[in-house]
XYZ file of C-alpha atoms in Angstrom:
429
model
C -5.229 -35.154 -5.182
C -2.040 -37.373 -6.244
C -1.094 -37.218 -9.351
C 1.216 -39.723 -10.761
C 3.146 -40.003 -13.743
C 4.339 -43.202 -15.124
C 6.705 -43.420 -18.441
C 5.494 -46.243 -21.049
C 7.604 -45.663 -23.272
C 9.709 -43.463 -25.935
C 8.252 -41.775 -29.081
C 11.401 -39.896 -31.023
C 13.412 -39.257 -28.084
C 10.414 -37.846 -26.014
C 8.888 -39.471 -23.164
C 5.415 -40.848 -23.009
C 4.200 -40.598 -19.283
C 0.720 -41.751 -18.215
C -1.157 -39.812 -15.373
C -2.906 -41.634 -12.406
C -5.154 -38.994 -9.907
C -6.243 -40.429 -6.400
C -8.353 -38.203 -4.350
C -7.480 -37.663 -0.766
C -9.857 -37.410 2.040
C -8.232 -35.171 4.551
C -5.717 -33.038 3.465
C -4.967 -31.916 -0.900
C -1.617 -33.297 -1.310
C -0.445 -32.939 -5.266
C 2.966 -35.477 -6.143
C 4.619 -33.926 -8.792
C 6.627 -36.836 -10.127
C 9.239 -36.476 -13.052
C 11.739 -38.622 -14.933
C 14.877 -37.862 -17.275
C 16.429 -39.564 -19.541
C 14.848 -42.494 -22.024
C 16.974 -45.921 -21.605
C 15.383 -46.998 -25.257
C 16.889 -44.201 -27.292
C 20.371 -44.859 -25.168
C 20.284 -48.920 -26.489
C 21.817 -48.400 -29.966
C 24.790 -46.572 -28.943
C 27.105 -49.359 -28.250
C 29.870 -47.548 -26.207
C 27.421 -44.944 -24.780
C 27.175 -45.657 -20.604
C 23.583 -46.403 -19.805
C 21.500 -43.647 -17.969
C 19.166 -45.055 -15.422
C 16.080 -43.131 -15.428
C 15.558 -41.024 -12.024
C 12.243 -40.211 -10.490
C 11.602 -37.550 -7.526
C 8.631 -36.307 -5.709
C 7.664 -32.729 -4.524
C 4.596 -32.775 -2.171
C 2.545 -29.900 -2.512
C 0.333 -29.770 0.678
C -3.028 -26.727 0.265
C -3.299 -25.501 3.731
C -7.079 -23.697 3.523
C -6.584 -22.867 7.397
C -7.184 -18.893 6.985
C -10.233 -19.832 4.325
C -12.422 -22.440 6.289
C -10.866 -22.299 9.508
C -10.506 -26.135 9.051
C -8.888 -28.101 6.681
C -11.198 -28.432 3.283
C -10.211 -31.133 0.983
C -12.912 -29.362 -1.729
C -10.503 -26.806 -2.218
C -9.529 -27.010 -6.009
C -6.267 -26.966 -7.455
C -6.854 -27.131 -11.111
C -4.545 -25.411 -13.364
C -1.230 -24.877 -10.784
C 1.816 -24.718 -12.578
C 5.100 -25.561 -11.596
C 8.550 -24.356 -12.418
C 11.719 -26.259 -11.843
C 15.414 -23.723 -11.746
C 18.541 -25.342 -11.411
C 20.296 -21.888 -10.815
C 24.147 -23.564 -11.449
C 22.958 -25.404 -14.985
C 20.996 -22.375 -16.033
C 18.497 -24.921 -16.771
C 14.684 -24.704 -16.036
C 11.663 -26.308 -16.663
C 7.933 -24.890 -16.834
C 4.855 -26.937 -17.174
C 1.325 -27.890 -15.779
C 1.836 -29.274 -12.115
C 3.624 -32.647 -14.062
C 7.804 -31.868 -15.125
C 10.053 -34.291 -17.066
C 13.078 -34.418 -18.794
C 15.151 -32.890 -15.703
C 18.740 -32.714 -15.620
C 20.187 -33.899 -11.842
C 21.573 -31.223 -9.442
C 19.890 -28.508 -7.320
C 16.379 -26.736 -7.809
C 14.573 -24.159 -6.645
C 11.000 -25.232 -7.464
C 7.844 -22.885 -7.496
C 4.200 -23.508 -7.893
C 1.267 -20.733 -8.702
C -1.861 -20.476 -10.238
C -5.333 -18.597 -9.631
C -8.928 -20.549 -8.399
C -12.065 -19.669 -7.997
C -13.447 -20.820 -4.462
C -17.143 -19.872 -3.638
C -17.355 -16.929 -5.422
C -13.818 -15.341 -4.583
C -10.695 -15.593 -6.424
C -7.551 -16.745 -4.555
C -3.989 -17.081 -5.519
C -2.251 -20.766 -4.660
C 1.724 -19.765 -4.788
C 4.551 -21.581 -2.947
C 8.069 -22.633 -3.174
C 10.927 -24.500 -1.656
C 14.320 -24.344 -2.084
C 17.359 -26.354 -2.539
C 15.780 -29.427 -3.319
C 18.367 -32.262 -4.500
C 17.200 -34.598 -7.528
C 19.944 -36.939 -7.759
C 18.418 -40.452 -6.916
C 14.753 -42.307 -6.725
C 12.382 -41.165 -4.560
C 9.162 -42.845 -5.214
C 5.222 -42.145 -4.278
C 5.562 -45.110 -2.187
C 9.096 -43.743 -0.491
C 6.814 -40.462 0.478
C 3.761 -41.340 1.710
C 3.395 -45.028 2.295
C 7.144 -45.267 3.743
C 7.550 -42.043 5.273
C 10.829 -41.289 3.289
C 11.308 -37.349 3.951
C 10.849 -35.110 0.196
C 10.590 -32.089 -0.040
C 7.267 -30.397 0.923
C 5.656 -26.870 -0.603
C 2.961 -25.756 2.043
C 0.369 -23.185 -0.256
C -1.618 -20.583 1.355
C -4.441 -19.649 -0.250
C -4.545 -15.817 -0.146
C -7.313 -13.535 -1.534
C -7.347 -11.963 -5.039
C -7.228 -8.018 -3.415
C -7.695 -4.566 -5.535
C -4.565 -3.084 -4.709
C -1.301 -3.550 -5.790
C 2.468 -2.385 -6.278
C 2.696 -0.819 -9.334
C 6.538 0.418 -9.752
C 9.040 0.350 -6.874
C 11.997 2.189 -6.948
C 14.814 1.546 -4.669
C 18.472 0.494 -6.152
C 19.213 4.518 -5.796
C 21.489 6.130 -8.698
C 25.031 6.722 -8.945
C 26.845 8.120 -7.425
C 25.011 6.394 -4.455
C 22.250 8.225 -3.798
C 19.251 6.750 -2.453
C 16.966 9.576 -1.299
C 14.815 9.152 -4.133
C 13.344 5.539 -3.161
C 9.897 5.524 -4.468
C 6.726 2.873 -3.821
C 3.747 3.984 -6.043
C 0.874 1.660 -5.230
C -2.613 1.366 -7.835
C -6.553 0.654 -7.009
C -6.320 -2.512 -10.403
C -9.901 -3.385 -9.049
C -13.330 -2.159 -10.334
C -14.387 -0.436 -6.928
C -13.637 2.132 -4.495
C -10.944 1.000 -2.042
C -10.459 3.316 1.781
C -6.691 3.661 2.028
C -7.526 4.374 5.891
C -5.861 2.220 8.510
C -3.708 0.715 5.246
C -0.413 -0.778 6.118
C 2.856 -0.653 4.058
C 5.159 -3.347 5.701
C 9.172 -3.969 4.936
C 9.415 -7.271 5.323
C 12.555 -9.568 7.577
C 14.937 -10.428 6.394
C 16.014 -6.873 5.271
C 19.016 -8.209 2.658
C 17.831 -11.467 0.498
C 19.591 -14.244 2.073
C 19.774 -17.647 1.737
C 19.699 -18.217 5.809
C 16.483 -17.847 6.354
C 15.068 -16.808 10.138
C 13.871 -19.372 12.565
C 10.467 -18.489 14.093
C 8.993 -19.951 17.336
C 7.485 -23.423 16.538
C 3.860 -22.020 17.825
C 3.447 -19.682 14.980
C 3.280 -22.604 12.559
C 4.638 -22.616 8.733
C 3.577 -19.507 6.251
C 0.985 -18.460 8.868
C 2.548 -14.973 9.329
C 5.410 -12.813 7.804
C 7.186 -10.472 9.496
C 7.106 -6.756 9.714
C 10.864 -4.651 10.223
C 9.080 -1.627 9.809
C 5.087 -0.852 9.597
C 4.011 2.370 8.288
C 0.033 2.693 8.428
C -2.122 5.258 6.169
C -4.356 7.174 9.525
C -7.927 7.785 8.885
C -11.387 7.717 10.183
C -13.064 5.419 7.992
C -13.388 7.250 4.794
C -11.129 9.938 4.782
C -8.712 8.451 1.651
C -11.116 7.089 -1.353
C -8.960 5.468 -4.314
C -10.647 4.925 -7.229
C -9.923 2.462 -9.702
C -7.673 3.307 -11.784
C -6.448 6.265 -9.034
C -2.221 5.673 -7.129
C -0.775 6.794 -4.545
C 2.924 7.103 -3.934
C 4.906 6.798 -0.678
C 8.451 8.070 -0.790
C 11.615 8.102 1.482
C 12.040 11.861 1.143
C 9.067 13.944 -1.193
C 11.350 16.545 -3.033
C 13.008 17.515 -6.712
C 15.759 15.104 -6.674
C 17.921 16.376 -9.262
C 18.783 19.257 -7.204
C 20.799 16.945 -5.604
C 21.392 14.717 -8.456
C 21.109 15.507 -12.058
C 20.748 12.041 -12.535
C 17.414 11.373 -10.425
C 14.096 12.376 -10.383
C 11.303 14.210 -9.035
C 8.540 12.921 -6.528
C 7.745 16.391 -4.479
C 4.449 14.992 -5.770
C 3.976 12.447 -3.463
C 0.657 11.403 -1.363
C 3.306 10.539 1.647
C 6.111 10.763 3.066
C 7.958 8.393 5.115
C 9.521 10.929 7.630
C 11.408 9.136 10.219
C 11.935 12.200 12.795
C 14.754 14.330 10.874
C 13.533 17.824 10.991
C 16.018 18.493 7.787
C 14.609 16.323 5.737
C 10.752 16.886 6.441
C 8.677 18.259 3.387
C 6.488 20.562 4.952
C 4.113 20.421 1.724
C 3.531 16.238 1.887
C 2.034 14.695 4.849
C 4.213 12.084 6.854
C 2.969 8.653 7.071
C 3.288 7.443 10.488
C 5.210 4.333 11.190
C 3.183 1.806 13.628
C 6.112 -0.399 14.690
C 9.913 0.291 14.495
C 11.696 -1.916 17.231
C 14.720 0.106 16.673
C 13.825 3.380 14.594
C 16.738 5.422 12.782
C 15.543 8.627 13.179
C 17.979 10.267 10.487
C 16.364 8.217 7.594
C 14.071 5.248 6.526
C 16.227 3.403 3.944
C 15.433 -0.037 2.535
C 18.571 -2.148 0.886
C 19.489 -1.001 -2.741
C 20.191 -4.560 -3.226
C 16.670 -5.320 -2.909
C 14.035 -5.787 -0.166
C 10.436 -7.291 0.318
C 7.457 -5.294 0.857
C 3.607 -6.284 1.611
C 0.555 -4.302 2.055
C -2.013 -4.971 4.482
C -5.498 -4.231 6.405
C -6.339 -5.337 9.270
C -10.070 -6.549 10.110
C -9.184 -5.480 13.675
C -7.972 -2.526 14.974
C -4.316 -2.232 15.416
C -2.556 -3.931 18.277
C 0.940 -2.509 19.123
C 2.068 -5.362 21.014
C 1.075 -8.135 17.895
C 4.994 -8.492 17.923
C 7.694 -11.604 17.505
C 11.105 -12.484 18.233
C 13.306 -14.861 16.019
C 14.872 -17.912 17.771
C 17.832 -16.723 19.888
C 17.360 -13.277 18.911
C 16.490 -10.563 20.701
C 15.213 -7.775 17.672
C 11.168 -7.644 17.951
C 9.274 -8.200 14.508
C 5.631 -7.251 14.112
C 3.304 -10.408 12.979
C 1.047 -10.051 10.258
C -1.273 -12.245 9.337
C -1.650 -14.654 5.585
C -5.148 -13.726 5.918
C -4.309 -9.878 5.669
C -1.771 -9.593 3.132
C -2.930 -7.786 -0.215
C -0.508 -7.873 -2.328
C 3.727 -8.059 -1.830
C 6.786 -8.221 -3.613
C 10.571 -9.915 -3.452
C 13.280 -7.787 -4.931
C 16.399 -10.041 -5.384
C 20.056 -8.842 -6.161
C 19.129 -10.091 -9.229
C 16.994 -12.820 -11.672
C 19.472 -15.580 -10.404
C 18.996 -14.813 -6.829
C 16.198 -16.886 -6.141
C 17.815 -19.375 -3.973
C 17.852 -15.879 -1.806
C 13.710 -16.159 -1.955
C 13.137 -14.948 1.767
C 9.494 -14.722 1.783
C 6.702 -16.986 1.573
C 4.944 -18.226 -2.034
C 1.208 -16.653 -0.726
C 3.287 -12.787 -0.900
C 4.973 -13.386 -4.073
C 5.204 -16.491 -5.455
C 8.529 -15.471 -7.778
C 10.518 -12.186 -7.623
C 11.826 -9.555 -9.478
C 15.008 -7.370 -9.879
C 16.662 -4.347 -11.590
C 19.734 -6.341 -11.536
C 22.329 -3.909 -9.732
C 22.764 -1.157 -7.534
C 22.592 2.706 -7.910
C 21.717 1.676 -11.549
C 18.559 4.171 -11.386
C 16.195 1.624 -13.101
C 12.877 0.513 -11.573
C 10.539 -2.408 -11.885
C 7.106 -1.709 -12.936
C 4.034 -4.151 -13.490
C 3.056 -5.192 -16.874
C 0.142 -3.462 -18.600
C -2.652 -6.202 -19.487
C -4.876 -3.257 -21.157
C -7.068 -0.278 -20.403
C -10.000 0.889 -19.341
C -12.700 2.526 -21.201
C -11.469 6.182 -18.951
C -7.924 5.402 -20.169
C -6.473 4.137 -16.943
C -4.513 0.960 -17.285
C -5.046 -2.294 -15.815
C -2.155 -4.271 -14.662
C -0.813 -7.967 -14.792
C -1.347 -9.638 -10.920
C -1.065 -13.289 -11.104
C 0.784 -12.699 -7.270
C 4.037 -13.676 -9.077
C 6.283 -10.588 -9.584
C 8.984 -13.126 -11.926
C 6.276 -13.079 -14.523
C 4.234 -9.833 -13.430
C 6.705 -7.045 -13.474
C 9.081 -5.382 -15.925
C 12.419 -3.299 -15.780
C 11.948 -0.097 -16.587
C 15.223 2.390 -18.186
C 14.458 5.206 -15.338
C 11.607 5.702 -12.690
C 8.383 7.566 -13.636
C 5.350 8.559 -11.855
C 2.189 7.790 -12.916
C 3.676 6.450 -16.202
C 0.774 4.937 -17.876
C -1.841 7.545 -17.011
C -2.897 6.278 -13.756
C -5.234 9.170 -12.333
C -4.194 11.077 -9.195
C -6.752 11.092 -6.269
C -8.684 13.976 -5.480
C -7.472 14.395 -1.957
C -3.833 14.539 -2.816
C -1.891 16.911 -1.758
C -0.192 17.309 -5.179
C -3.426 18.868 -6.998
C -4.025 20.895 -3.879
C -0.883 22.897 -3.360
C-alpha cells in the first residue's frame, strides 16, 4: 500500500493534506510522506523570508518471509504508527503512519503496531536511523526514479506469552553490580514449558551508534545475534509456568545487602547464572547453563550497567552448537538466532535520548527503555494493564519497551503479586 499525502491548503495555520492509497502487487511498501511549513499563512508578513514547503519519504517495506515463506502482499498493515525524534531539537512527532508539520534536521524514525493475520497476532515494529529531512524527496524520486530514501524493513514477529517483566542491571553505588536481576512472567492465558528456553545477551554489548556489519548472506533483520546464550535444560515438561507464575535469573542468587546496605535480596531466585567461579556458586539455586560463550569469563557473567539488549527464545529444533556467525573483519563468533524464534526482547539505552544508539532490530523491541544512569539502583519494570480474576497482574506488551515499561525507585521481586512456580527452589528450601 502507498499512501500519499498531498497539502490543499491552510485552515488557521494547520495544514489540510489529502490521502491517496495504491495497492501494490508484490511487495507492501507504505510512503510516509510529510510537509512543514504553510506558504499561505507566511504571505502577510511583508519582511518575513518565505519558507518553501519540504516533503520527504520513508519507505516502509513488510517482509512476511518467516510467516509465508514467500512474500504475501495480503499481509495487513492497518493501524501502524509512526514516530518521528529529532534527538538535537528535542522535537518529535507521533501520529497514524502519515506525519506533518516537521521541523528540518536529523530523525530517528520508528514504526509499530499489532495485526491480526489468520488467527494469530503479530507485532509490525521497525526503525531507521539518522535519516536527514532537509530537501524534497518525492514519491516519484523513490520509486519511479530510483532516488535512494530511507527504507524501514518490518518483521512480522509472533504475539508470544512470555515476557520481561523488570530487569535490573545499572548496579548501585558504590559500584556494585552483583545484584543484576532478569525476572521474566507467563502474561498469556496458558501453560508455557520453560524447558529448552533461551535467555540471549544480545551484540553489540554497549549501545552504540556503529552498528556491526554481518555477512551479506544472512540478509537484513533475519537474525540477531547472541554474545552469550544461557538455555533453561529440561525433558519436555519438567518447568510448567503458569499464567500469571515468574521466574527470575540472576548474576549471583544471594542477600545482597550483606555486601551492600544499599541493594537487595534475590537468594530467591529460580537460576543462577554461574559462570564457573566456585566462590560465587549458591549451592541452594540451580545454575543455568550457558549454550554458547565464544570467549567465557569464568570469574563472572556481567552485562553493561550502561545498558544492554536481551531476547528470549525457543527453538522448534533442537539446539545446534555450531548455529554461529562472525562480523565482517572480525574474528569474535556470535550465535544466530532466528526472527522467527524470538519471544519477546528488550533495548536498554544509556538513557531516553540514546536512541540514535538503537542497536537492535524493530521486530525485538521496536523502542527502548532506560533507568537513566549508572549504579543508580533503579530498575525498569513493565506497566500493569490490570489483573486477573486470581490477582495476578497482566502486563502492557505492545513489543515497544519506550511505551511498555516504567522506572521503578528500587528493584523488587515479584512486585505486583506475580505467583511463584511450584517447582522453585525458593518454596522448596
Amino acid at each position: 500500500i502507498d499512501i500519499n499525502i498531498s497539502p490543499i491548503g491552510c485552515n488557521g495555520g494547520a495544514i489540510i493534506v489529502r490521502y491517496q492509497y495504491t495497492i501494490k502487487k508484490i511487495n507492501i511498501v507504505l510512503s510516509v510522506l510529510f510537509l512543514y511549513s504553510c506558504i499561505d499563512q507566511m504571505q502577510d508578513a511583508g519582511d518575513a523570508k518565505k519558507v518553501t514547503p519540504v516533503r520527504g519519504t520513508v519507505t516502509i517495506q513488510v517482509n512476511t518471509g518467516f510467516v509465508t515463506k514467500a512474500g504475501d502482499p495480503g499481509f495487513p498493515t492497518e493501524g501502524l504508527r509512526a514516530v518521528f525524534n529529532n534527538f538535537s531539537e528535542n522535537f518529535t512527532k507521533r501520529g497514524i503512519v502519515s506525519i506533518d508539520s516537521l521541523i528540518p534536521g536529523i530523525y530517528s524514525v520508528n514504526v509499530s503496531g499489532k495485526v491480526d493475520y489468520n488467527g494469530q497476532d503479530y507485532y509490525l515494529n521497525g526503525a531507521v536511523s539518522n535519516v536527514s529531512i532537509f530537501e524534497d524527496i518525492t514519491e516519484e524520486d523513490a520509486i519511479e526514479n530510483n532516488k535512494k530514501v530511507p527504507s524501514i524493513n518490518i518483521r512480522p514477529a509472533k504475539v508470544g506469552p512470555l515476557c520481561f517483566r523488570e530487569i535490573y542491571y545499572c548496579g548501585v553505588t558504590p559500584y556494585y553490580f552483583r545484584d543484576q536481576t532478569y525476572e521474566i512472567y507467563n502474561n498469556g492465558d496458558e501453560v508455557f514449558y520453560l524447558d529448552s528456553l533461551c535467555f540471549a545477551q544480545l551484540e553489540p554489548n554497549v549501545a552504540t551508534a556503529t552498528l556491526p556489519v554481518w555477512p551479506d548472506e544472512d540478509g537484513v533483520d533475519n537474525y540477531v545475534y547472541g554474545i552469550v546464550v544461557w538455555q533453561i535444560s529440561g525433558s519436555g515438561k519438567d518447568y510448567p509456568l503458569q499464567p500469571g507464575e515468574s521466574f527470575l535469573i540472576v548474576q549471583e542468587a544471594r542477600d545482597h545487602r550483606v555486601n551492600n546496605a544499599s541493594s537487595f535480596d534475590n537468594s530467591m531466585a529460580e537460576w543462577e547464572a554461574w559462570s564457573g567461579n566456585a566462590g560465587r556458586d549458591n549451592p541452594e539455586v540451580p545454575n543455568i547453563a550457558y549454550v554458547f560463550w565464544d570467549k567465557p569469563n569464568t570469574m563472572q557473567w556481567l552485562t553493561s550497567v550502561f545498558g544492554a539488549a536481551f531476547c528470549i527464545y525457543k527453538m522448534d529444533t533442537p539446539f545446534d552448537p555450531n548455529n554461529w556467525q562472525t562480523q565482517v573483519n572480525k574474528t569474535q563468533r556470535f550465535m544466530k538466532i532466528a526472527a522467527g524464534d524470538v519471544m519477546d526482547g528488550v533495548e536498554l539505552l544509556p538513557n531516553m535520548f540514546s536512541f540514535d544508539m538503537k542497536r537492535i532490530p524493530g521486530f525485538v523491541d521496536a523502542g527502548g527503555t532506560s533507568v537513566g544512569a549508572t549504579y543508580c539502583g533503579k530498575s525498569v519494570c513493565r506497566k500493569v494493564t490490570g489483573y486477573r480474576e486470581d490477582g495476578t497482574p497482566l502486563y502492557q506488551d505492545t513489543n515497544n519497551s519506550t511505551d511498555d515499561f516504567e522506572v521503578m525507585d528500587q528493584p523488587m521481586i515479584r512486585r505486583n503479586g506475580e505467583k511463584v512456580p511450584a517447582w522453585s527452589p525458593a518454596l522448596n528450601n
